[in-house]
CSV table of C-alpha atoms in Angstrom, one decimal:
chain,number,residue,atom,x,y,z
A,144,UNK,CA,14.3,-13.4,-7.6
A,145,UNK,CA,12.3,-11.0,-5.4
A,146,UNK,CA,9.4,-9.6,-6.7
A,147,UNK,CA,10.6,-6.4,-5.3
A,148,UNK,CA,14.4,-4.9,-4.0
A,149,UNK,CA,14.9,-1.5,-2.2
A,150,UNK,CA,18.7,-1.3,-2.2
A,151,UNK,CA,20.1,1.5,-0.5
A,152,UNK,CA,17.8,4.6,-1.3
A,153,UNK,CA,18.4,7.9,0.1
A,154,UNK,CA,15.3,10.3,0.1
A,155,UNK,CA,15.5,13.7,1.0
A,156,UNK,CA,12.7,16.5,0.9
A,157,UNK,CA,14.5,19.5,-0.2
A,158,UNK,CA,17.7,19.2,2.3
A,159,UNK,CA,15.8,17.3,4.9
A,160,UNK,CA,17.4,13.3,4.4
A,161,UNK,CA,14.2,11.5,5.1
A,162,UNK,CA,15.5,8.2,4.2
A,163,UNK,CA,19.4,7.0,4.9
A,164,UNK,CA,20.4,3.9,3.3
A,165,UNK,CA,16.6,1.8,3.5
A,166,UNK,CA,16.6,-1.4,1.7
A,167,UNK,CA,14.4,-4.6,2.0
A,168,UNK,CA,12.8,-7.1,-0.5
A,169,UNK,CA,9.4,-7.9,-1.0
A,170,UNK,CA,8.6,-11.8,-2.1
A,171,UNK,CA,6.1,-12.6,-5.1
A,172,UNK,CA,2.7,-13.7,-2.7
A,173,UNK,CA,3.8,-12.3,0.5
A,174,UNK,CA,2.2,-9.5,2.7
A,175,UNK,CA,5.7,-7.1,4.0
A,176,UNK,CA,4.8,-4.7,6.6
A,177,UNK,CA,6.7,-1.3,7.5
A,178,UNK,CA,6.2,-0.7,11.1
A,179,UNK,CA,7.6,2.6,13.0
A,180,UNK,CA,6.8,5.7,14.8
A,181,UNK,CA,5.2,9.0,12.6
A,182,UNK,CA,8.3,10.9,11.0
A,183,UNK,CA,10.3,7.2,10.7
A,184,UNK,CA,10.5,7.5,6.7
A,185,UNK,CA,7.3,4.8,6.1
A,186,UNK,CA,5.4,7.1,3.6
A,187,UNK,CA,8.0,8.2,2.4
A,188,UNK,CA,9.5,4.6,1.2
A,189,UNK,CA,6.0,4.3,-0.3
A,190,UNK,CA,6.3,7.2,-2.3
A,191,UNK,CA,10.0,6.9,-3.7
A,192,UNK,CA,9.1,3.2,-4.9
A,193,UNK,CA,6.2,4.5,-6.2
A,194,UNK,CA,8.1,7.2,-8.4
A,195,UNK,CA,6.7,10.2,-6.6
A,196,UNK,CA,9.7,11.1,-5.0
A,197,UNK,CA,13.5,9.8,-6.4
A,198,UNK,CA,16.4,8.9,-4.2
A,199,UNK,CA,19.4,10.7,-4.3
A,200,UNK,CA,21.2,7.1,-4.0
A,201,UNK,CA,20.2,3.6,-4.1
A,202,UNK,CA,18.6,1.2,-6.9
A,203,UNK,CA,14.5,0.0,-6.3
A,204,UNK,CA,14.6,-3.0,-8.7
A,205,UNK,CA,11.0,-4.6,-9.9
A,206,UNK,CA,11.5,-8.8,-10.8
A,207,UNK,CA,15.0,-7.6,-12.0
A,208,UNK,CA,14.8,-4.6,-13.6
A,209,UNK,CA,15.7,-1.0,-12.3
A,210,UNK,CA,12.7,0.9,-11.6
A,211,UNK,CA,14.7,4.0,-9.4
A,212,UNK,CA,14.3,6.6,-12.5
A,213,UNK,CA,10.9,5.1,-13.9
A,214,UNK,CA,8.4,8.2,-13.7
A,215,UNK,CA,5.7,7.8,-11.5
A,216,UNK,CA,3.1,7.6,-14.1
A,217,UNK,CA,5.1,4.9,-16.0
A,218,UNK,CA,5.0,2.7,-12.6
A,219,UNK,CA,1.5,2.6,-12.8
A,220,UNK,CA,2.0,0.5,-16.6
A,221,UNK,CA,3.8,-1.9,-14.7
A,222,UNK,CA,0.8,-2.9,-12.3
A,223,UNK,CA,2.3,-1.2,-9.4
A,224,UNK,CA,-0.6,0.4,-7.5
A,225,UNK,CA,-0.4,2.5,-4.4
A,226,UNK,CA,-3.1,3.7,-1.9
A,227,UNK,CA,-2.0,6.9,-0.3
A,228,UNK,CA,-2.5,7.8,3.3
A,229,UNK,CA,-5.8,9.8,3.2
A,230,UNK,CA,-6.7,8.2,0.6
A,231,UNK,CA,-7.0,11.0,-2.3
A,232,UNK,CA,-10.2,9.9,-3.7
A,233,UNK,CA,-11.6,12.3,-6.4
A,234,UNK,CA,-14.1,14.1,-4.3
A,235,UNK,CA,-16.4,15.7,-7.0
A,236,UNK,CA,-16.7,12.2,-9.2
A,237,UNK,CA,-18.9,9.6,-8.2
A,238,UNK,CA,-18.1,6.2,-6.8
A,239,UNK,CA,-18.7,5.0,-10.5
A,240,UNK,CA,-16.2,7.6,-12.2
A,241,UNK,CA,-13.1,6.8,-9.3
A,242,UNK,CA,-13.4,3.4,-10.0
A,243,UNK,CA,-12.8,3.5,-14.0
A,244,UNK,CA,-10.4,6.2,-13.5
A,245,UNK,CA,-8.6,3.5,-11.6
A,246,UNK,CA,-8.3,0.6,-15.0
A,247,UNK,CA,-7.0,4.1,-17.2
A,248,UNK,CA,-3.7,2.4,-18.0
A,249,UNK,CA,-5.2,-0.6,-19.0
A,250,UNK,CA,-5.0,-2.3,-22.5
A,251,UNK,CA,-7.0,-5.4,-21.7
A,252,UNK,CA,-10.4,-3.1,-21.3
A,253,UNK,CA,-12.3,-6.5,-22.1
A,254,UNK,CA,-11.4,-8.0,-18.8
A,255,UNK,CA,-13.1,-4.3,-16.8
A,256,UNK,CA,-16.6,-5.9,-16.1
A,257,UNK,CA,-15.0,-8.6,-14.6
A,258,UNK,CA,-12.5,-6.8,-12.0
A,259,UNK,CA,-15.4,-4.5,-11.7
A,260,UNK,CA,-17.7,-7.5,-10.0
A,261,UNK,CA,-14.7,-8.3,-7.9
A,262,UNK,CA,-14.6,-4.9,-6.6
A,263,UNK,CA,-18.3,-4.7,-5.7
A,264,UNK,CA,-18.0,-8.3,-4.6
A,265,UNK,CA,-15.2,-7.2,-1.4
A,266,UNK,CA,-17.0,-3.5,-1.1
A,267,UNK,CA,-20.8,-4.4,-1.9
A,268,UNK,CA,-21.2,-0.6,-0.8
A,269,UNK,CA,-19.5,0.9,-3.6
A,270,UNK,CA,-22.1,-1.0,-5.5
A,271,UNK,CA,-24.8,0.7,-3.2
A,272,UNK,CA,-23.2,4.2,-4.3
A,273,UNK,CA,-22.0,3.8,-7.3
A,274,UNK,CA,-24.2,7.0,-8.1
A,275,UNK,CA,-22.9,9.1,-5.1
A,276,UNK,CA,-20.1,11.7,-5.2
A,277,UNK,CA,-17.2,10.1,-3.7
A,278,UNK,CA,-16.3,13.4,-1.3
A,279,UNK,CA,-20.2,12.4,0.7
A,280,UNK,CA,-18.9,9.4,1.1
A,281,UNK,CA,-17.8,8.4,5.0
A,282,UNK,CA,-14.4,7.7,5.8
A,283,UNK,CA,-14.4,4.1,5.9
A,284,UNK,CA,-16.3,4.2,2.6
A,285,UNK,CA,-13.4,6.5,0.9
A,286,UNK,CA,-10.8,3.9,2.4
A,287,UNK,CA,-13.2,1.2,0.6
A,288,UNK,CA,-13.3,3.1,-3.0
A,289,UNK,CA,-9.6,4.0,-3.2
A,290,UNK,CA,-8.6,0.8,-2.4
A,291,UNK,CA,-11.2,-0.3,-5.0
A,292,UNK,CA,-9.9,2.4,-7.2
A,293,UNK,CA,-6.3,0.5,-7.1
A,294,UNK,CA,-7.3,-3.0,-7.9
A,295,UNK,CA,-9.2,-1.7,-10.9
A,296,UNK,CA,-5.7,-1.1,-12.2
A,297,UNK,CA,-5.0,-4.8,-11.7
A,298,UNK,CA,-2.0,-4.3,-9.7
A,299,UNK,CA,0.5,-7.2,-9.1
A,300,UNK,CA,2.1,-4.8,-6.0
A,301,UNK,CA,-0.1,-2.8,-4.1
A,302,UNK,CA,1.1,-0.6,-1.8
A,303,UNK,CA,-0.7,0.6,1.3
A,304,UNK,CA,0.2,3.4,3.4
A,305,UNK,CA,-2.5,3.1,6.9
A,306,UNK,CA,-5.5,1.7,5.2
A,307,UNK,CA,-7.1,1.9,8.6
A,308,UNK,CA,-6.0,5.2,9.8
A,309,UNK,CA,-9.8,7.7,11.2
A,310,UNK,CA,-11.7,4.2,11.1
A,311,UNK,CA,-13.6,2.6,13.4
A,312,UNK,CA,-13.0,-0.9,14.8
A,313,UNK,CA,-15.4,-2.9,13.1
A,314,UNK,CA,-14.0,-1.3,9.8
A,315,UNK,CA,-10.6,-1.7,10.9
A,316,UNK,CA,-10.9,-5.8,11.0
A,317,UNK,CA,-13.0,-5.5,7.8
A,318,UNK,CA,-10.3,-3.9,6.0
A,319,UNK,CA,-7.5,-6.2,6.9
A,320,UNK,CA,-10.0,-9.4,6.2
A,321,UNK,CA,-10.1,-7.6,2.7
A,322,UNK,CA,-6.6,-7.0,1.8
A,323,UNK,CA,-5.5,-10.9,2.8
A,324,UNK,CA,-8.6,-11.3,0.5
A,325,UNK,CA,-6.5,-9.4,-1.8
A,326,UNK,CA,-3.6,-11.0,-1.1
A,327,UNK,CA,-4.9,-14.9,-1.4
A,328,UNK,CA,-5.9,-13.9,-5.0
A,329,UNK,CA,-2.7,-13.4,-6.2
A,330,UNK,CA,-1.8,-9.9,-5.1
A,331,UNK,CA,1.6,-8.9,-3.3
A,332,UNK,CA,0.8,-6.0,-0.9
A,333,UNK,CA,3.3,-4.0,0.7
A,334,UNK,CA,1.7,-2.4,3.6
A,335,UNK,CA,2.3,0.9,6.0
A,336,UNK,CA,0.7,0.9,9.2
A,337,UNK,CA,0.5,2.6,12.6
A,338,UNK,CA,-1.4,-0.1,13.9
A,339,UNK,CA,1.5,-2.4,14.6
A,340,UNK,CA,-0.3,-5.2,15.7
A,341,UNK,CA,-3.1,-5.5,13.5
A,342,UNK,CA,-0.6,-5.1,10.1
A,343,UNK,CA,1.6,-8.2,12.4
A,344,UNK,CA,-1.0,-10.1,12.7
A,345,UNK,CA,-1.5,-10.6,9.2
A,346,UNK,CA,1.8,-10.0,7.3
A,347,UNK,CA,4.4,-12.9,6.4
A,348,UNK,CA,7.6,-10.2,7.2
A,349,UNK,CA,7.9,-6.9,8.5
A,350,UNK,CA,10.4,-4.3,8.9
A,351,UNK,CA,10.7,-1.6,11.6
A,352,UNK,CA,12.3,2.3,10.6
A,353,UNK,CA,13.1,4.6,12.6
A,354,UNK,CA,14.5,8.2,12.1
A,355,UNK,CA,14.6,7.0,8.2
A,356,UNK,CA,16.6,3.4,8.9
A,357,UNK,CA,15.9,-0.1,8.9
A,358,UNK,CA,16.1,-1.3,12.3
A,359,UNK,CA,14.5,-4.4,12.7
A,360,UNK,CA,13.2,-7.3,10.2
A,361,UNK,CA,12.6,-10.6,10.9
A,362,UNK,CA,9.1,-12.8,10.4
A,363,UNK,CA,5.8,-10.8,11.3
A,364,UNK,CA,5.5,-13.3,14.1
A,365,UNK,CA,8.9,-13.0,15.8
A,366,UNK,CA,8.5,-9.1,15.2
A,367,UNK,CA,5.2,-9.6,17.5
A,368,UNK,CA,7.6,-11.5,20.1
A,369,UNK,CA,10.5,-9.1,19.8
A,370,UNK,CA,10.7,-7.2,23.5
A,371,UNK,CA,11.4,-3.7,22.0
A,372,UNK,CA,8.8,-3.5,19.2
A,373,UNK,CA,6.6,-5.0,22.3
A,374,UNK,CA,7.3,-2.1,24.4
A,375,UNK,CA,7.5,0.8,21.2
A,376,UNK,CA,4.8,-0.3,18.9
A,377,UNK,CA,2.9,-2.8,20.4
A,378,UNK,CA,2.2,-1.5,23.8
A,379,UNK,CA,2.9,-3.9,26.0
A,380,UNK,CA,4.7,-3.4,29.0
């Protein structure tokens, strides 16, 4: 059983059919990348698993159970976690207050100092400025807290949408040493990127949309070898 099925969904914004008929599965332990141009549905996928938005058809089923009409702040109970694009921390609370904002639908409150020390142990600046107000913080630091912010909830999926999007290079291969860090711990990561071959390089599958469809998905590693996503994603000629 997958840890994770999108069967069929159908998103639309307003009358605007952003997804048409998307479905793909998501293994317990893997890393699944969504590849594709801007516009090609990848955010929104993202944010109809994660309950913000509902399909108008189609079934998103979690180890087995149908999740499609779960609100989006019931998801969140069953250690789904999701890092938006931008990544929406709470500008006018410190470091200290995103991060224990992020375990507020946990029960096991016991277990908080330890996830805590993980945290600080893959983002030893959020230790640094735990003090400072998260909106002073730079970009790659914001990227750092909300994705700090997640795994305080103790996710068993997180979902990324372009964890590296605004950031420099060096942050960029820090990032993605950080969420296979993630993943080797026990985490299953779904993950949105524009940076086709860096999300590749380190995902077990990926998929590619475009215009709201599936049309490609096969093993990250014949995705890389694949002469069309070469030429559209990848940039080689």
């Amino acid at each position: 059983m997958a840890m994770l099925e999108v069967n069929d969904i159908h998103t639309y914004y307003g009358n605007i059919q952003a997804l048409n008929g998307v479905s793909l599965k998501v293994e317990q332990g893997e890393i699944v990348t969504l590849i594709g141009a801007n516009g090609a549905g990848k955010t929104t996928t993202l944010r109809t698993i994660s309950g913000l938005l509902k399909p108008r058809q189609g079934q998103i089923v979690l180890e087995g159970n149908d999740i499609t009409e779960t609100p989006a702040h019931d998801i969140v109970y069953k250690r789904i976690a999701m890092v938006p694009e931008g990544r929406g921390v709470f500008a006018r609370l410190t470091v200290a207050e995103n991060l224990d904002l992020g375990a507020y639908s946990r029960s096991d409150r016991k277990n908080l100092a330890g996830d805590l020390e993980r945290v600080f142990s893959l983002f030893p600046r959020l230790q640094e400025r735990q003090k400072q107000y998260a909106g002073t913080l730079s970009g790659g630091e914001q990227q750092m807290l909300a994705m700090g912010r997640a795994i305080m909830s103790n996710p068993r999926l997180l979902l990324l949408d372009e964890p590296s999007m605004g950031l420099a290079p060096v942050l960029v291969d820090l990032i993605f040493d950080i969420i296979q860090q993630i993943n080797k711990e026990g985490v299953t990561i779904l993950l949105v990127e524009q940076n086709a071959l860096m999300a590749l390089s380190i995902a077990n599958r990926g998929y590619v949309l475009q215009s709201g469809e599936i049309l490609l998905s096969d093993t990250a590693e014949s995705l890389k070898n694949n002469e069309m996503v070469q030429k559209a994603y990848l940039g080689i000629e």
